[in-house]
JSON list of C-alpha atoms in Angstrom, two decimals:
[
{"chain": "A", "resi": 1, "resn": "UNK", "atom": "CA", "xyz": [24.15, 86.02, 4.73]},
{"chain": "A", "resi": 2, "resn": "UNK", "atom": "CA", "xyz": [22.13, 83.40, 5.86]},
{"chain": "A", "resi": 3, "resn": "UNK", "atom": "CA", "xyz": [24.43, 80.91, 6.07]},
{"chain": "A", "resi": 4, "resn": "UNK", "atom": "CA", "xyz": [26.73, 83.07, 8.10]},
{"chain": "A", "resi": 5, "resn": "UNK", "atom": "CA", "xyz": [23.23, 83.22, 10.53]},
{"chain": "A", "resi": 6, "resn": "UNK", "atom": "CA", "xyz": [22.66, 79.53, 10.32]},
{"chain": "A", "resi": 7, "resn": "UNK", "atom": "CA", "xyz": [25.97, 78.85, 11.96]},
{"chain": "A", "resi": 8, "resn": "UNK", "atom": "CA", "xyz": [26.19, 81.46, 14.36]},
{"chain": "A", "resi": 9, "resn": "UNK", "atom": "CA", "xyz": [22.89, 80.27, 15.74]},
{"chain": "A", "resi": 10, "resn": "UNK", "atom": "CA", "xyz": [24.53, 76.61, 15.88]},
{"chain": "A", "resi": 11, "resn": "UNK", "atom": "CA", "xyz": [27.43, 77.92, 17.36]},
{"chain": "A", "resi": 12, "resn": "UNK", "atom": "CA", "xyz": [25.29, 79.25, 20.01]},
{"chain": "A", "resi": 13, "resn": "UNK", "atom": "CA", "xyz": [23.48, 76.49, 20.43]},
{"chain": "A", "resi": 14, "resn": "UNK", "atom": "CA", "xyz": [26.36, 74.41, 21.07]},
{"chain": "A", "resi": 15, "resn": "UNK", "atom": "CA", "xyz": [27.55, 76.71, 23.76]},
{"chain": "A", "resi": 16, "resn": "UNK", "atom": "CA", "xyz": [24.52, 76.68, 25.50]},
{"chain": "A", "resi": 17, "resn": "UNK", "atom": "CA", "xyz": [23.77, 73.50, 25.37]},
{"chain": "A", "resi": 18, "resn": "UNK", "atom": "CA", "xyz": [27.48, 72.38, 26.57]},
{"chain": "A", "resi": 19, "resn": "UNK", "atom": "CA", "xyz": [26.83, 74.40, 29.49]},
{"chain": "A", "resi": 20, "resn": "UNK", "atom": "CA", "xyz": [23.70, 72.94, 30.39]},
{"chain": "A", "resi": 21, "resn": "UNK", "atom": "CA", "xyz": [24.90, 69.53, 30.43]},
{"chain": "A", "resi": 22, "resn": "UNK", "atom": "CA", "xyz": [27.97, 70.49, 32.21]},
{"chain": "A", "resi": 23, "resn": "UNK", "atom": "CA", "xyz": [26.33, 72.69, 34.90]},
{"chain": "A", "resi": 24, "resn": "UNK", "atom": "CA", "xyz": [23.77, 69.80, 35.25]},
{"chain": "A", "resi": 25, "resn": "UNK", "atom": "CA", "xyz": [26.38, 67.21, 35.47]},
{"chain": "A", "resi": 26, "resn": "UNK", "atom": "CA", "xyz": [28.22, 69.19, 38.07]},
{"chain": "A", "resi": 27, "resn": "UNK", "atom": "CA", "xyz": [25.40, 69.14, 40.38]},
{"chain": "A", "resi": 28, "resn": "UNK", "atom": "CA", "xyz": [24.77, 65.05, 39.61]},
{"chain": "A", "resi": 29, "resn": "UNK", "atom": "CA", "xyz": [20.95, 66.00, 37.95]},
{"chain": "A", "resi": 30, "resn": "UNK", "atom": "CA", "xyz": [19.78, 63.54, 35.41]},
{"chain": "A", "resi": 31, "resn": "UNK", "atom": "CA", "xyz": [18.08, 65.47, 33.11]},
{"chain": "A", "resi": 32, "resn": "UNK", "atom": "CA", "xyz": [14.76, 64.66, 34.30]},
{"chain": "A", "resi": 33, "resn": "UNK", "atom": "CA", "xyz": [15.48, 65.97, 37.68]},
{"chain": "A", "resi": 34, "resn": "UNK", "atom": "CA", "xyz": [16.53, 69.02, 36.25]},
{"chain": "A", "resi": 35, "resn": "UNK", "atom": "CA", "xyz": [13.61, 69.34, 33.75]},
{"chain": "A", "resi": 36, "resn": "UNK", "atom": "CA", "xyz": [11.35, 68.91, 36.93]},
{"chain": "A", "resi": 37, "resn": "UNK", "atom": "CA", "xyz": [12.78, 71.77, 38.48]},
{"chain": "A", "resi": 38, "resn": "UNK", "atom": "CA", "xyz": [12.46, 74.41, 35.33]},
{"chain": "A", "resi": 39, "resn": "UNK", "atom": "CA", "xyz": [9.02, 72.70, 34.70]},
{"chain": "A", "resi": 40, "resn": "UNK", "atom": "CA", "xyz": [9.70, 71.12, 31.64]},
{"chain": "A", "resi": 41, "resn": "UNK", "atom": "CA", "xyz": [10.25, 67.43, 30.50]},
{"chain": "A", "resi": 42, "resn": "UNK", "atom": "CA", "xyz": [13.60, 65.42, 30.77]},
{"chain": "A", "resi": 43, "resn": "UNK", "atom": "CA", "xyz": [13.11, 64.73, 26.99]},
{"chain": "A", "resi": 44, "resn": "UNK", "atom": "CA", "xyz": [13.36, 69.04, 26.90]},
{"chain": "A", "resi": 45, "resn": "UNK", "atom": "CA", "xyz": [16.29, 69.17, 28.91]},
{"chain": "A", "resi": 46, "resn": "UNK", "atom": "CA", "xyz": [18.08, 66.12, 26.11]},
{"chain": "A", "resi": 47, "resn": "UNK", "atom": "CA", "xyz": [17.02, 68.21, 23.43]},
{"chain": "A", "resi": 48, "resn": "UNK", "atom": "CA", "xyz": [18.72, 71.46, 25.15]},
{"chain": "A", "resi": 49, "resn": "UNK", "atom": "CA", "xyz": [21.56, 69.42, 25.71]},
{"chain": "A", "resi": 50, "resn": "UNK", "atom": "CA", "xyz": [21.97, 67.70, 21.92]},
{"chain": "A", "resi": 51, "resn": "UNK", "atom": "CA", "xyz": [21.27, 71.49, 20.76]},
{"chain": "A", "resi": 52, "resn": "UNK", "atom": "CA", "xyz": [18.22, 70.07, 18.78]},
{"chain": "A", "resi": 53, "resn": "UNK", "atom": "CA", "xyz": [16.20, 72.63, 20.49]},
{"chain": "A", "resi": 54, "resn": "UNK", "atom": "CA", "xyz": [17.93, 75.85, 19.69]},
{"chain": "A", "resi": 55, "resn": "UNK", "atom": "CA", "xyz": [15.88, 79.07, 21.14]},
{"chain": "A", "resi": 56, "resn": "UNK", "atom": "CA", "xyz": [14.38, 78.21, 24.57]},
{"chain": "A", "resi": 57, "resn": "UNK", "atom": "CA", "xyz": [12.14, 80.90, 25.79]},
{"chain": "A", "resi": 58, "resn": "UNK", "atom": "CA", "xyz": [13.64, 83.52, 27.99]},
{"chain": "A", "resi": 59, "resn": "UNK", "atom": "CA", "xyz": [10.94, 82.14, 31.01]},
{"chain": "A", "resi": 60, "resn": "UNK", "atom": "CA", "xyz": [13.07, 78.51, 30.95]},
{"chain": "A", "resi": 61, "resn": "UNK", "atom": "CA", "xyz": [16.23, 80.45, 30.37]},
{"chain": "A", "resi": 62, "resn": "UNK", "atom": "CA", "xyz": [15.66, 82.02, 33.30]},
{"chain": "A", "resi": 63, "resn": "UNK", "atom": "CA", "xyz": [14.63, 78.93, 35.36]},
{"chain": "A", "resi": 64, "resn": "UNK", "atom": "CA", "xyz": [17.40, 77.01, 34.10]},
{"chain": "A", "resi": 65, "resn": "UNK", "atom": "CA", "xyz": [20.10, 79.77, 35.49]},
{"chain": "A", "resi": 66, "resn": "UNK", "atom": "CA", "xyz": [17.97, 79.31, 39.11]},
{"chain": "A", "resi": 67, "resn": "UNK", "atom": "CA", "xyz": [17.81, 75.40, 38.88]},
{"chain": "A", "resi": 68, "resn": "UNK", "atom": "CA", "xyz": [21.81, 75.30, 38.23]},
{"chain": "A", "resi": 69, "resn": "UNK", "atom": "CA", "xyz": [23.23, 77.83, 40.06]},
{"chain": "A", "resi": 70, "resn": "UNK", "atom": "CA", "xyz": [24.15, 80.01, 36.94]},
{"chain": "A", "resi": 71, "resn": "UNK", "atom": "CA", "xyz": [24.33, 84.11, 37.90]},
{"chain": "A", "resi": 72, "resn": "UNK", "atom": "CA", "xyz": [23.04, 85.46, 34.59]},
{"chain": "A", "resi": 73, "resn": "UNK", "atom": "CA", "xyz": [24.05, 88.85, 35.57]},
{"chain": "A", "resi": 74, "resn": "UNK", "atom": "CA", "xyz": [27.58, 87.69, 35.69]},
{"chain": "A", "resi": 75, "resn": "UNK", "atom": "CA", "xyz": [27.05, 85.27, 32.44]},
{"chain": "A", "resi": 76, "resn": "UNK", "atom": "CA", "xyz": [25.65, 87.88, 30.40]},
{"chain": "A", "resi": 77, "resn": "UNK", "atom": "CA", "xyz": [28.64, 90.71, 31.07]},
{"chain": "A", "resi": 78, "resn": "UNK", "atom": "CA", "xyz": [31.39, 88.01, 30.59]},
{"chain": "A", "resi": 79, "resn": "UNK", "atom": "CA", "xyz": [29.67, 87.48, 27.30]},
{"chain": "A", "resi": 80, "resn": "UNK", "atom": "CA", "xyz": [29.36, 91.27, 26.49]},
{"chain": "A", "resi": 81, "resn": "UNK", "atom": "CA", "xyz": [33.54, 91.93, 28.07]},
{"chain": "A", "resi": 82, "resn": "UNK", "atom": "CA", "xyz": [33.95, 89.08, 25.45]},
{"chain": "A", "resi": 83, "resn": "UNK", "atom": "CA", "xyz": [32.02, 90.54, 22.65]},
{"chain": "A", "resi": 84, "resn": "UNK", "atom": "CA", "xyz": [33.51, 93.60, 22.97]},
{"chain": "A", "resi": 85, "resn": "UNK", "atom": "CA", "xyz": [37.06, 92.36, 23.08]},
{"chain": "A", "resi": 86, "resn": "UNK", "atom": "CA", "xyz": [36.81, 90.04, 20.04]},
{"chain": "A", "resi": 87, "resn": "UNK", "atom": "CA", "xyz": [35.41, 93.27, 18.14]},
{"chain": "A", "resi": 88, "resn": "UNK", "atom": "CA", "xyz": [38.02, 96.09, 18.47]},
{"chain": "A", "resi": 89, "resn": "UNK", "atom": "CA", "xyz": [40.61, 94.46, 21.12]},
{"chain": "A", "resi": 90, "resn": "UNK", "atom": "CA", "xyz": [42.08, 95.85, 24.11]},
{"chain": "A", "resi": 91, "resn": "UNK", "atom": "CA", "xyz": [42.94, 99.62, 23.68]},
{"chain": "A", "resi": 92, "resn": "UNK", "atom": "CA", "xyz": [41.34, 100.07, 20.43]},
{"chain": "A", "resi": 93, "resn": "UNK", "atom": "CA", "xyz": [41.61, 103.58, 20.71]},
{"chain": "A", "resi": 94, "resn": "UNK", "atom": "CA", "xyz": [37.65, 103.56, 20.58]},
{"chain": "A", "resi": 95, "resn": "UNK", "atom": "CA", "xyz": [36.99, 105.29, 24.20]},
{"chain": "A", "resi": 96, "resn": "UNK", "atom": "CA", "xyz": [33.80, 103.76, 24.28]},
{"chain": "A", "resi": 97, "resn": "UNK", "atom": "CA", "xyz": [34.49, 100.25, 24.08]},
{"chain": "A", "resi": 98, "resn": "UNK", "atom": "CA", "xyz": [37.81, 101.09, 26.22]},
{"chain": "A", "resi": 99, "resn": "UNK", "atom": "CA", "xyz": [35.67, 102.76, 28.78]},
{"chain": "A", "resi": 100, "resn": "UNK", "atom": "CA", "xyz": [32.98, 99.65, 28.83]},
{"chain": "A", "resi": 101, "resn": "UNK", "atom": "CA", "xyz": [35.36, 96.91, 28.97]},
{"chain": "A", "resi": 102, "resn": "UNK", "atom": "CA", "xyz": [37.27, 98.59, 31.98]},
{"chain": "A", "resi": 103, "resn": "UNK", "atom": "CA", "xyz": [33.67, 98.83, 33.70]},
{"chain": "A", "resi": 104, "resn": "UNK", "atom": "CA", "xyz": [32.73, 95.24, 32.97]},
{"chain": "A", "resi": 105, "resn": "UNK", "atom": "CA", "xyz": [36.18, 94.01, 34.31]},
{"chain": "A", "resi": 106, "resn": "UNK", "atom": "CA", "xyz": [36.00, 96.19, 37.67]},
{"chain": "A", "resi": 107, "resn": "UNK", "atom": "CA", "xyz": [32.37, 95.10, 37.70]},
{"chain": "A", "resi": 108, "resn": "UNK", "atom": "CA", "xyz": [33.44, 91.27, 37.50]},
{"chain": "A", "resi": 109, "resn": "UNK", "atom": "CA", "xyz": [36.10, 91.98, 40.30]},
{"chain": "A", "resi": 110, "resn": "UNK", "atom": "CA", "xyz": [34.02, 92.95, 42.54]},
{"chain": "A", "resi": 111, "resn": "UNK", "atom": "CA", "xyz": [31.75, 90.15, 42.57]},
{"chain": "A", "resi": 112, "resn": "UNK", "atom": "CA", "xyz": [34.37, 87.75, 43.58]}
]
């Protein structure tokens, strides 16, 4: 059991941190520019990046979506829609996770 933890946190730590670095690099920050910005150190911001630092707060979360131009909102129900999805599929015949997929979809639409 642990081990299964273990890598699921590293597995989230590398998605994080390859979004950070590619959000970052999309906007041509070095990474002290953008640690500046959330109010942390450059050296943070490498360590994000290299997922050596693998649970940043939720306060430098948060000021890292700001900094980069990331809409949580949107971030955190793509990663719910895709949750849900990878857990009982499209028309599982479960009406809830039916019913909350179809919401998160016409909820995604709607912000384009």
């Amino acid at each position: 059991m642990e081990k299964e933890y273990r890598q699921a946190q590293f597995k989230k730590s590398f998605v994080l941190s390859e979004r950070i670095k590619n959000a970052r690099e999309k906007m041509k920050a070095t990474q002290s520019e953008l640690g500046k910005r959330v109010g942390v150190s450059g050296a943070y911001i490498q360590q994000l990046e290299k997922g050596v630092k693998l649970n940043p707060s939720l306060e430098v979360l948060l000021k890292l979506s700001f900094a980069l131009g990331v809409d949580v909102y949107k971030q955190a129900l793509k990663e719910i829609l895709q949750n849900l999805r990878s857990i009982e599929g499209p028309n599982s015949g479960d009406e809830y996770i039916d019913d909350s997929i179809k919401i998160i979809v016409e909820v995604l639409k709607e912000d384009k």
